[in-house]
mmCIF file of C-alpha atoms and ligand atoms in Angstrom:
data_model
loop_
_atom_site.group_PDB
_atom_site.id
_atom_site.type_symbol
_atom_site.label_atom_id
_atom_site.label_comp_id
_atom_site.label_asym_id
_atom_site.label_seq_id
_atom_site.Cartn_x
_atom_site.Cartn_y
_atom_site.Cartn_z
ATOM 1 C CA MET A 255 -0.080 0.268 0.165
ATOM 2 C CA GLN A 256 0.859 3.219 -0.654
ATOM 3 C CA SER A 257 0.146 6.150 1.323
ATOM 4 C CA GLY A 258 -2.356 8.831 0.392
ATOM 5 C CA ASN A 259 -1.364 11.402 -1.994
ATOM 6 C CA SER A 260 -4.331 13.328 -2.340
ATOM 7 C CA SER A 261 -2.880 16.937 -2.779
ATOM 8 C CA ARG A 262 -2.463 16.801 -6.826
ATOM 9 C CA GLY A 263 -6.078 15.739 -6.514
ATOM 10 C CA ALA A 264 -8.110 18.938 -6.185
ATOM 11 C CA ALA A 265 -6.842 20.701 -9.934
ATOM 12 C CA ALA A 266 -9.521 22.351 -11.364
ATOM 13 C CA GLY A 267 -10.405 21.338 -14.768
ATOM 14 C CA PRO A 268 -13.434 19.848 -16.952
ATOM 15 C CA ALA A 269 -13.932 16.881 -14.806
ATOM 16 C CA ALA A 270 -13.648 18.314 -11.072
ATOM 17 C CA ASP A 271 -15.875 15.735 -10.168
ATOM 18 C CA SER A 272 -12.472 13.134 -10.730
ATOM 19 C CA ILE A 273 -10.102 11.181 -8.817
ATOM 20 C CA GLU A 274 -6.310 11.115 -10.313
ATOM 21 C CA GLY A 275 -4.331 8.193 -10.607
ATOM 22 C CA GLN A 276 -2.452 6.176 -12.961
ATOM 23 C CA VAL A 277 -3.356 3.371 -15.547
ATOM 24 C CA VAL A 278 -1.452 0.406 -13.971
ATOM 25 C CA ALA A 279 -2.839 -2.019 -17.079
ATOM 26 C CA ALA A 280 -4.180 -1.086 -20.700
ATOM 27 C CA TYR A 281 -6.010 -3.043 -22.958
ATOM 28 C CA GLY A 282 -7.048 -1.135 -25.671
ATOM 29 C CA GLN A 283 -10.527 0.533 -24.563
ATOM 30 C CA ARG A 284 -10.336 -1.862 -21.061
ATOM 31 C CA LEU A 285 -7.706 -0.337 -18.616
ATOM 32 C CA LEU A 286 -6.733 -1.382 -14.835
ATOM 33 C CA VAL A 287 -6.571 1.987 -12.788
ATOM 34 C CA GLU A 288 -5.072 2.683 -9.509
ATOM 35 C CA ASP A 289 -5.675 5.504 -6.963
ATOM 36 C CA ASP A 290 -3.342 7.451 -4.694
ATOM 37 C CA GLU A 291 -3.387 5.504 -1.991
ATOM 38 C CA GLY A 292 -2.781 2.040 -4.276
ATOM 39 C CA ARG A 293 -6.734 0.752 -5.026
ATOM 40 C CA ARG A 294 -7.207 -1.075 -8.434
ATOM 41 C CA TYR A 295 -10.097 -0.870 -10.241
ATOM 42 C CA PRO A 296 -11.298 -2.320 -13.590
ATOM 43 C CA ALA A 297 -11.994 0.874 -15.789
ATOM 44 C CA PHE A 298 -12.409 1.707 -19.462
ATOM 45 C CA ILE A 299 -12.242 4.834 -21.477
ATOM 46 C CA ALA A 300 -14.952 6.961 -21.447
ATOM 47 C CA ARG A 301 -14.077 9.888 -24.109
ATOM 48 C CA ARG A 302 -14.047 9.722 -27.794
ATOM 49 C CA GLY A 303 -10.049 9.762 -28.951
ATOM 50 C CA LEU A 304 -8.682 9.495 -25.522
ATOM 51 C CA ARG A 305 -5.753 7.038 -25.477
ATOM 52 C CA VAL A 306 -3.815 6.131 -22.801
ATOM 53 C CA VAL A 307 -0.868 3.480 -22.221
ATOM 54 C CA CYS A 308 0.404 2.103 -18.888
ATOM 55 C CA GLY A 309 2.061 4.133 -16.841
ATOM 56 C CA ASP A 310 -0.184 7.558 -17.626
ATOM 57 C CA ARG A 311 -2.043 10.015 -15.312
ATOM 58 C CA VAL A 312 -5.153 9.751 -15.472
ATOM 59 C CA ARG A 313 -9.170 10.928 -13.866
ATOM 60 C CA TRP A 314 -11.848 9.275 -13.553
ATOM 61 C CA LEU A 315 -15.433 9.854 -12.749
ATOM 62 C CA ALA A 316 -15.953 9.944 -9.085
ATOM 63 C CA GLY A 317 -18.224 7.384 -7.558
ATOM 64 C CA ASP A 318 -19.349 3.662 -7.643
ATOM 65 C CA THR A 319 -19.340 2.790 -10.509
ATOM 66 C CA ALA A 320 -18.542 -1.336 -11.511
ATOM 67 C CA ASP A 321 -15.592 -0.175 -14.044
ATOM 68 C CA ARG A 322 -14.392 3.510 -13.263
ATOM 69 C CA ALA A 323 -14.984 5.830 -16.215
ATOM 70 C CA VAL A 324 -11.833 7.498 -17.538
ATOM 71 C CA VAL A 325 -12.028 10.928 -19.036
ATOM 72 C CA GLU A 326 -9.254 12.390 -18.952
ATOM 73 C CA GLN A 327 -5.413 11.840 -19.117
ATOM 74 C CA LEU A 328 -3.053 14.321 -17.464
ATOM 75 C CA PRO A 329 0.092 15.662 -19.379
ATOM 76 C CA ARG A 330 3.252 13.125 -19.712
ATOM 77 C CA SER A 331 6.469 13.440 -18.331
ATOM 78 C CA SER A 332 7.644 11.165 -20.915
ATOM 79 C CA GLU A 333 7.163 8.781 -23.615
ATOM 80 C CA LEU A 334 8.122 4.941 -24.687
ATOM 81 C CA ARG A 335 7.496 5.638 -28.023
ATOM 82 C CA ARG A 336 8.432 3.142 -31.187
ATOM 83 C CA PRO A 337 7.947 4.481 -35.272
ATOM 84 C CA ASP A 338 4.565 3.530 -36.540
ATOM 85 C CA SER A 339 3.487 3.326 -40.374
ATOM 86 C CA ARG A 340 1.540 6.921 -40.088
ATOM 87 C CA GLY A 341 4.169 8.609 -38.978
ATOM 88 C CA ARG A 342 3.888 9.638 -34.683
ATOM 89 C CA GLY A 343 4.999 6.878 -33.402
ATOM 90 C CA GLU A 344 3.078 4.101 -31.223
ATOM 91 C CA VAL A 345 3.280 5.032 -27.295
ATOM 92 C CA LEU A 346 4.515 2.135 -25.369
ATOM 93 C CA ALA A 347 4.717 3.489 -21.945
ATOM 94 C CA ALA A 348 3.983 6.703 -20.405
ATOM 95 C CA ASN A 349 6.179 8.430 -17.267
ATOM 96 C CA ILE A 350 9.317 5.836 -17.016
ATOM 97 C CA THR A 351 12.290 7.006 -15.263
ATOM 98 C CA GLN A 352 14.468 4.170 -16.025
ATOM 99 C CA LEU A 353 14.761 1.782 -19.052
ATOM 100 C CA VAL A 354 16.246 -1.537 -18.252
ATOM 101 C CA VAL A 355 17.417 -3.880 -20.606
ATOM 102 C CA VAL A 356 17.241 -7.524 -20.074
ATOM 103 C CA CYS A 357 19.428 -10.285 -21.859
ATOM 104 C CA ALA A 358 20.186 -13.645 -21.602
ATOM 105 C CA PRO A 359 22.348 -15.938 -23.133
ATOM 106 C CA SER A 360 18.720 -18.089 -24.496
ATOM 107 C CA PRO A 361 17.307 -16.483 -26.991
ATOM 108 C CA ALA A 362 20.809 -15.113 -28.559
ATOM 109 C CA PRO A 363 20.656 -11.501 -27.634
ATOM 110 C CA ASP A 364 20.346 -9.172 -30.406
ATOM 111 C CA PRO A 365 23.120 -6.475 -29.581
ATOM 112 C CA PHE A 366 20.854 -3.963 -32.007
ATOM 113 C CA ILE A 367 17.885 -4.401 -30.127
ATOM 114 C CA ILE A 368 19.389 -3.396 -27.217
ATOM 115 C CA ASP A 369 21.388 -0.612 -28.261
ATOM 116 C CA ARG A 370 18.184 0.745 -29.272
ATOM 117 C CA TYR A 371 16.462 0.550 -25.970
ATOM 118 C CA LEU A 372 19.580 2.646 -24.718
ATOM 119 C CA ALA A 373 19.501 5.412 -27.588
ATOM 120 C CA ALA A 374 15.132 5.464 -26.345
ATOM 121 C CA ALA A 375 16.570 5.771 -22.931
ATOM 122 C CA GLU A 376 19.309 8.646 -23.861
ATOM 123 C CA VAL A 377 16.902 10.675 -26.093
ATOM 124 C CA MET A 378 13.345 10.572 -23.872
ATOM 125 C CA GLY A 379 16.039 11.338 -20.505
ATOM 126 C CA ALA A 380 15.110 8.624 -18.474
ATOM 127 C CA ASP A 381 18.081 6.591 -17.164
ATOM 128 C CA ALA A 382 19.429 3.066 -18.496
ATOM 129 C CA ALA A 383 20.988 -0.049 -17.517
ATOM 130 C CA ILE A 384 21.151 -3.515 -18.573
ATOM 131 C CA VAL A 385 20.047 -6.803 -16.856
ATOM 132 C CA ALA A 386 21.818 -9.830 -17.832
ATOM 133 C CA ASN A 387 19.650 -12.628 -17.024
ATOM 134 C CA LYS A 388 19.625 -16.499 -16.331
ATOM 135 C CA THR A 389 23.287 -16.844 -15.443
ATOM 136 C CA ASP A 390 23.124 -20.186 -13.749
ATOM 137 C CA LEU A 391 23.013 -21.624 -17.710
ATOM 138 C CA ALA A 392 26.234 -23.200 -18.913
ATOM 139 C CA ALA A 393 25.827 -21.191 -21.681
ATOM 140 C CA ALA A 394 27.566 -17.505 -21.997
ATOM 141 C CA LEU A 395 26.612 -14.242 -23.733
ATOM 142 C CA PRO A 396 29.227 -13.392 -26.471
ATOM 143 C CA ALA A 397 32.098 -12.085 -24.739
ATOM 144 C CA GLY A 398 32.745 -8.575 -24.244
ATOM 145 C CA LEU A 399 29.201 -7.579 -24.865
ATOM 146 C CA LEU A 400 28.760 -6.333 -20.925
ATOM 147 C CA GLU A 401 31.855 -4.887 -20.646
ATOM 148 C CA GLU A 402 31.078 -2.874 -23.991
ATOM 149 C CA TYR A 403 27.704 -1.239 -21.987
ATOM 150 C CA GLU A 404 30.209 -1.387 -18.915
ATOM 151 C CA SER A 405 32.775 0.483 -20.597
ATOM 152 C CA LEU A 406 30.333 3.144 -21.576
ATOM 153 C CA GLY A 407 28.964 3.942 -18.423
ATOM 154 C CA TYR A 408 25.802 2.035 -17.909
ATOM 155 C CA PRO A 409 24.980 -0.211 -14.803
ATOM 156 C CA VAL A 410 25.066 -3.887 -15.703
ATOM 157 C CA LEU A 411 23.892 -6.248 -13.341
ATOM 158 C CA ARG A 412 24.484 -10.138 -14.036
ATOM 159 C CA VAL A 413 21.707 -11.812 -12.243
ATOM 160 C CA SER A 414 19.311 -15.055 -11.945
ATOM 161 C CA ALA A 415 15.497 -14.659 -11.656
ATOM 162 C CA ALA A 416 15.389 -19.094 -11.060
ATOM 163 C CA THR A 417 18.488 -18.720 -8.246
ATOM 164 C CA GLY A 418 18.265 -15.194 -6.737
ATOM 165 C CA THR A 419 21.589 -14.225 -7.684
ATOM 166 C CA GLY A 420 22.068 -10.943 -7.338
ATOM 167 C CA LEU A 421 18.310 -9.588 -7.205
ATOM 168 C CA ASP A 422 19.318 -7.670 -4.037
ATOM 169 C CA ALA A 423 21.481 -5.192 -6.116
ATOM 170 C CA LEU A 424 18.726 -5.568 -9.073
ATOM 171 C CA ALA A 425 15.984 -3.851 -6.000
ATOM 172 C CA LEU A 426 18.665 -1.364 -4.944
ATOM 173 C CA LEU A 427 18.563 -0.072 -9.017
ATOM 174 C CA LEU A 428 14.852 0.047 -9.306
ATOM 175 C CA ARG A 429 14.149 1.953 -6.072
ATOM 176 C CA GLU A 430 12.976 5.479 -6.282
ATOM 177 C CA GLN A 431 12.548 4.633 -10.141
ATOM 178 C CA ARG A 432 9.481 3.918 -12.262
ATOM 179 C CA SER A 433 11.354 1.305 -14.636
ATOM 180 C CA LEU A 434 10.166 -0.454 -17.324
ATOM 181 C CA LEU A 435 11.459 -4.163 -17.649
ATOM 182 C CA ALA A 436 11.782 -4.377 -21.820
ATOM 183 C CA GLY A 437 13.886 -6.988 -24.028
ATOM 184 C CA GLN A 438 13.244 -9.659 -26.368
ATOM 185 C CA SER A 439 10.711 -12.076 -25.830
ATOM 186 C CA GLY A 440 11.483 -14.990 -23.393
ATOM 187 C CA VAL A 441 14.693 -13.240 -21.538
ATOM 188 C CA GLY A 442 12.913 -13.480 -18.250
ATOM 189 C CA LYS A 443 11.343 -10.041 -17.983
ATOM 190 C CA SER A 444 8.076 -11.564 -16.105
ATOM 191 C CA SER A 445 10.188 -13.977 -14.475
ATOM 192 C CA LEU A 446 12.596 -10.956 -12.848
ATOM 193 C CA LEU A 447 9.107 -9.087 -11.846
ATOM 194 C CA ASN A 448 8.021 -12.068 -10.101
ATOM 195 C CA ALA A 449 11.010 -12.440 -7.871
ATOM 196 C CA LEU A 450 11.001 -9.503 -7.284
ATOM 197 C CA VAL A 451 7.280 -8.948 -6.087
ATOM 198 C CA PRO A 452 5.969 -11.709 -4.092
ATOM 199 C CA GLY A 453 2.626 -13.119 -4.540
ATOM 200 C CA ILE A 454 1.914 -11.227 -7.791
ATOM 201 C CA GLU A 455 2.210 -14.422 -9.853
ATOM 202 C CA ALA A 456 -1.197 -15.250 -10.260
ATOM 203 C CA ALA A 457 -1.990 -11.806 -11.246
ATOM 204 C CA THR A 458 0.901 -12.087 -14.194
ATOM 205 C CA ALA A 459 -0.045 -15.315 -15.578
ATOM 206 C CA GLY A 460 -4.449 -14.102 -15.382
ATOM 207 C CA ILE A 461 -3.255 -11.188 -17.815
ATOM 208 C CA SER A 462 -0.893 -13.494 -20.082
ATOM 209 C CA ALA A 463 -2.124 -16.294 -22.868
ATOM 210 C CA ALA A 464 -0.056 -19.646 -22.123
ATOM 211 C CA THR A 465 2.137 -20.753 -25.396
ATOM 212 C CA GLY A 466 1.600 -24.395 -26.528
ATOM 213 C CA GLU A 467 5.254 -23.938 -24.851
ATOM 214 C CA GLY A 468 3.568 -24.391 -21.585
ATOM 215 C CA ARG A 469 5.075 -20.845 -20.214
ATOM 216 C CA HIS A 470 3.033 -17.400 -20.802
ATOM 217 C CA ARG A 471 4.049 -14.708 -22.864
ATOM 218 C CA THR A 472 2.847 -11.024 -21.388
ATOM 219 C CA THR A 473 0.705 -9.585 -24.051
ATOM 220 C CA ALA A 474 0.105 -6.158 -22.234
ATOM 221 C CA THR A 475 2.251 -3.637 -20.351
ATOM 222 C CA THR A 476 1.734 -3.612 -16.725
ATOM 223 C CA LEU A 477 3.030 -1.530 -13.502
ATOM 224 C CA HIS A 478 3.557 -3.417 -10.266
ATOM 225 C CA ARG A 479 4.742 -1.281 -6.835
ATOM 226 C CA LEU A 480 7.696 -2.541 -5.322
ATOM 227 C CA SER A 481 8.337 -2.950 -1.524
ATOM 228 C CA CYS A 482 11.705 -1.038 -2.011
ATOM 229 C CA GLY A 483 9.089 2.294 -3.140
ATOM 230 C CA GLY A 484 9.793 1.730 -6.880
ATOM 231 C CA GLU A 485 7.228 0.563 -9.422
ATOM 232 C CA LEU A 486 8.596 -1.748 -12.249
ATOM 233 C CA LEU A 487 6.837 -2.098 -15.465
ATOM 234 C CA ASP A 488 6.585 -5.525 -17.326
ATOM 235 C CA SER A 489 6.330 -5.348 -21.253
ATOM 236 C CA PRO A 490 5.965 -7.835 -24.147
ATOM 237 C CA GLY A 491 9.035 -8.982 -25.497
ATOM 238 C CA VAL A 492 9.275 -7.775 -29.127
ATOM 239 C CA ARG A 493 11.244 -9.273 -32.028
ATOM 240 C CA ASP A 494 12.727 -5.713 -32.790
ATOM 241 C CA PHE A 495 12.613 -2.147 -31.534
ATOM 242 C CA ALA A 496 13.535 1.096 -32.663
ATOM 243 C CA PRO A 497 12.915 4.714 -30.772
ATOM 244 C CA ALA A 498 10.846 6.894 -32.510
ATOM 245 C CA LEU A 499 12.883 9.858 -33.416
ATOM 246 C CA ASP A 500 10.991 13.185 -34.665
ATOM 247 C CA ASP A 501 14.112 14.044 -36.456
ATOM 248 C CA PRO A 502 17.435 11.677 -37.775
ATOM 249 C CA ARG A 503 19.352 14.101 -36.276
ATOM 250 C CA LEU A 504 17.809 12.692 -32.633
ATOM 251 C CA ALA A 505 19.602 9.265 -33.397
ATOM 252 C CA ALA A 506 23.083 10.272 -32.714
ATOM 253 C CA ALA A 507 22.237 11.563 -29.517
ATOM 254 C CA GLY A 508 21.257 8.174 -28.609
ATOM 255 C CA PHE A 509 24.789 7.089 -28.250
ATOM 256 C CA ARG A 510 26.777 8.998 -25.391
ATOM 257 C CA GLU A 511 29.878 7.975 -27.177
ATOM 258 C CA ILE A 512 29.434 9.681 -30.163
ATOM 259 C CA VAL A 513 27.675 12.711 -28.977
ATOM 260 C CA ALA A 514 31.075 13.281 -26.776
ATOM 261 C CA ALA A 515 33.288 12.581 -29.974
ATOM 262 C CA ALA A 516 31.206 14.965 -32.000
ATOM 263 C CA GLN A 517 31.685 17.681 -29.786
ATOM 264 C CA GLU A 518 35.400 17.297 -31.843
ATOM 265 C CA CYS A 519 34.003 16.953 -35.375
ATOM 266 C CA ARG A 520 34.360 20.004 -38.260
ATOM 267 C CA PHE A 521 31.087 20.610 -39.104
ATOM 268 C CA ALA A 522 28.123 21.214 -36.174
ATOM 269 C CA ASN A 523 26.008 19.398 -38.751
ATOM 270 C CA CYS A 524 28.234 16.496 -39.145
ATOM 271 C CA ARG A 525 26.405 13.248 -39.938
ATOM 272 C CA HIS A 526 28.959 11.076 -38.796
ATOM 273 C CA MET A 527 28.928 9.527 -42.300
ATOM 274 C CA LYS A 528 30.778 10.827 -45.019
ATOM 275 C CA GLU A 529 31.766 14.588 -43.619
ATOM 276 C CA PRO A 530 35.472 15.492 -43.720
ATOM 277 C CA GLY A 531 36.829 16.188 -40.170
ATOM 278 C CA CYS A 532 34.280 14.307 -38.585
ATOM 279 C CA ALA A 533 35.427 13.085 -35.103
ATOM 280 C CA VAL A 534 32.896 10.041 -34.524
ATOM 281 C CA LYS A 535 34.412 8.131 -38.326
ATOM 282 C CA ALA A 536 37.839 8.716 -36.668
ATOM 283 C CA GLY A 537 37.173 7.738 -33.199
ATOM 284 C CA VAL A 538 36.054 4.138 -34.906
ATOM 285 C CA GLU A 539 39.424 4.104 -36.955
ATOM 286 C CA THR A 540 41.473 4.371 -33.424
ATOM 287 C CA GLY A 541 39.154 2.194 -31.317
ATOM 288 C CA ARG A 542 37.692 4.518 -29.176
ATOM 289 C CA ILE A 543 34.587 3.629 -30.501
ATOM 290 C CA SER A 544 33.320 0.594 -30.833
ATOM 291 C CA PRO A 545 32.689 -0.611 -35.122
ATOM 292 C CA ARG A 546 29.399 -2.289 -33.819
ATOM 293 C CA ARG A 547 28.221 0.746 -31.630
ATOM 294 C CA TYR A 548 29.048 2.794 -34.750
ATOM 295 C CA GLU A 549 27.119 0.416 -37.207
ATOM 296 C CA SER A 550 24.493 0.358 -34.875
ATOM 297 C CA TYR A 551 24.051 4.398 -35.074
ATOM 298 C CA ARG A 552 23.750 4.283 -38.898
ATOM 299 C CA ARG A 553 21.436 1.674 -39.019
ATOM 300 C CA LEU A 554 19.194 3.978 -36.484
ATOM 301 C CA LEU A 555 20.018 7.061 -38.558
ATOM 302 C CA ARG A 556 19.091 5.610 -42.034
ATOM 303 C CA LEU A 557 15.983 4.040 -40.415
ATOM 304 C CA THR A 558 14.644 7.308 -39.516
ATOM 305 C CA GLU A 559 15.865 9.054 -42.332
ATOM 306 C CA ASP A 560 13.532 6.369 -44.519
ATOM 307 C CA LEU A 561 10.404 6.495 -42.275
ATOM 308 C CA GLN A 562 10.661 10.601 -42.568
ATOM 309 C CA GLN A 563 11.072 10.018 -46.231
ATOM 310 C CA ARG A 564 8.033 8.187 -46.237
ATOM 311 C CA GLY A 565 5.873 10.187 -44.072
HETATM 312 N N1 GTP B 44 17.653 -20.936 -16.476
HETATM 313 C C1 GTP B 44 16.879 -19.760 -16.496
HETATM 314 N N2 GTP B 44 15.433 -19.685 -16.565
HETATM 315 C C2 GTP B 44 15.140 -18.347 -16.963
HETATM 316 C C3 GTP B 44 15.373 -17.430 -15.922
HETATM 317 N N3 GTP B 44 14.514 -16.538 -15.794
HETATM 318 C C4 GTP B 44 13.287 -17.079 -16.864
HETATM 319 N N4 GTP B 44 13.765 -18.271 -17.262
HETATM 320 C C5 GTP B 44 12.986 -19.057 -17.862
HETATM 321 O O1 GTP B 44 12.764 -17.796 -19.175
HETATM 322 C C6 GTP B 44 11.676 -18.618 -20.077
HETATM 323 C C7 GTP B 44 11.082 -16.996 -20.177
HETATM 324 O O2 GTP B 44 10.664 -16.410 -19.130
HETATM 325 P P1 GTP B 44 9.779 -15.177 -19.421
HETATM 326 O O3 GTP B 44 10.145 -14.668 -17.426
HETATM 327 O O4 GTP B 44 8.307 -15.539 -19.694
HETATM 328 O O5 GTP B 44 10.796 -14.478 -20.318
HETATM 329 P P2 GTP B 44 9.605 -12.408 -21.182
HETATM 330 O O6 GTP B 44 11.130 -12.087 -21.140
HETATM 331 O O7 GTP B 44 8.654 -12.072 -19.777
HETATM 332 O O8 GTP B 44 8.769 -13.020 -21.973
HETATM 333 P P3 GTP B 44 7.694 -12.698 -22.922
HETATM 334 O O9 GTP B 44 6.906 -12.456 -21.711
HETATM 335 O O10 GTP B 44 8.167 -13.433 -23.851
HETATM 336 O O11 GTP B 44 8.647 -11.161 -23.627
HETATM 337 C C8 GTP B 44 10.604 -19.129 -19.158
HETATM 338 O O12 GTP B 44 10.493 -20.450 -19.418
HETATM 339 C C9 GTP B 44 11.758 -19.160 -17.449
HETATM 340 O O13 GTP B 44 11.131 -20.077 -16.808
HETATM 341 C C10 GTP B 44 16.415 -17.557 -15.155
HETATM 342 O O14 GTP B 44 17.482 -17.021 -14.404
HETATM 343 N N5 GTP B 44 17.718 -18.850 -15.368
HETATM 344 MG MG1 MG B 45 6.533 -11.714 -19.983
HETATM 345 ZN ZN1 ZN B 46 31.275 13.353 -37.432
#
């Protein structure tokens, strides 16, 4: 249970006779909302054109109806967005402060997906960390992968949801943050959530569809409170991910070592592709910037330029 916080509930507005809280799960028009005392209610979107996602602050009509009628979505402090065919991008979660990218030896990691989540965090101004799960397995991650992220300054935690290794350190990382677990399907995001929040297993199973393999694949993003005071969002696994960027020039902002090196580029608007006097390309040649990360940057730049041309 969270202590009460009604100080923000008195705001005047079109929905004065309403209660403020947050969306803790969204399935299209159907929602689960939570008030600031931690009480949860089934809810639905009661205003045309209202689009809310997990993590959104919303208001619903006061009263004791079975399903709460959500009538207003409050401004977001951050959005995790991926591109969609219509240009503006699909918002996956709102108001998160930290992106935790989970990877494992199995399924085999895709470093481009990891880089793109890290880029999303950089661009949205959120903290980012890597969690390498399943350390109990004999198989290992590709040599040097985690060390590369460590050298860039990202916190890297080696954990096992199965044995509990590293979960204390993970709980510390999640303290006072509103974190989203992201990553490929099957890396163990929901297993980590279950290990960190005892007793929610049933709830997780209830909002997941069992697959033929006898495990629960997450189908919607859900928000959970941690005893340490943080909040943790579990999200469906992805086959691919890219951040939606309003401008291709933002691609470089997603890579902190490129941002640092770009200070020395001859041209302020250098794209770090073929421009003369490019300190980023020079950094790749001298080994200061990893060729793999640079290739990640180029792919994200190209993707964003392609999307912009189509839009
Ligand atoms: N050996 C081992 N297996 C694990 C560990 N964590 C999770 N698993 C297994 O990995 C499989 C996938 O775990 P999930 O927690 O469902 O993975 P997920 O990332 O939530 O997957 P999606 O919901 O599809 O995105 C399950 O069979 C888990 O039992 C671990 O630390 N060690
Ligand atoms: Mg899951
Ligand atoms: Zn450059």
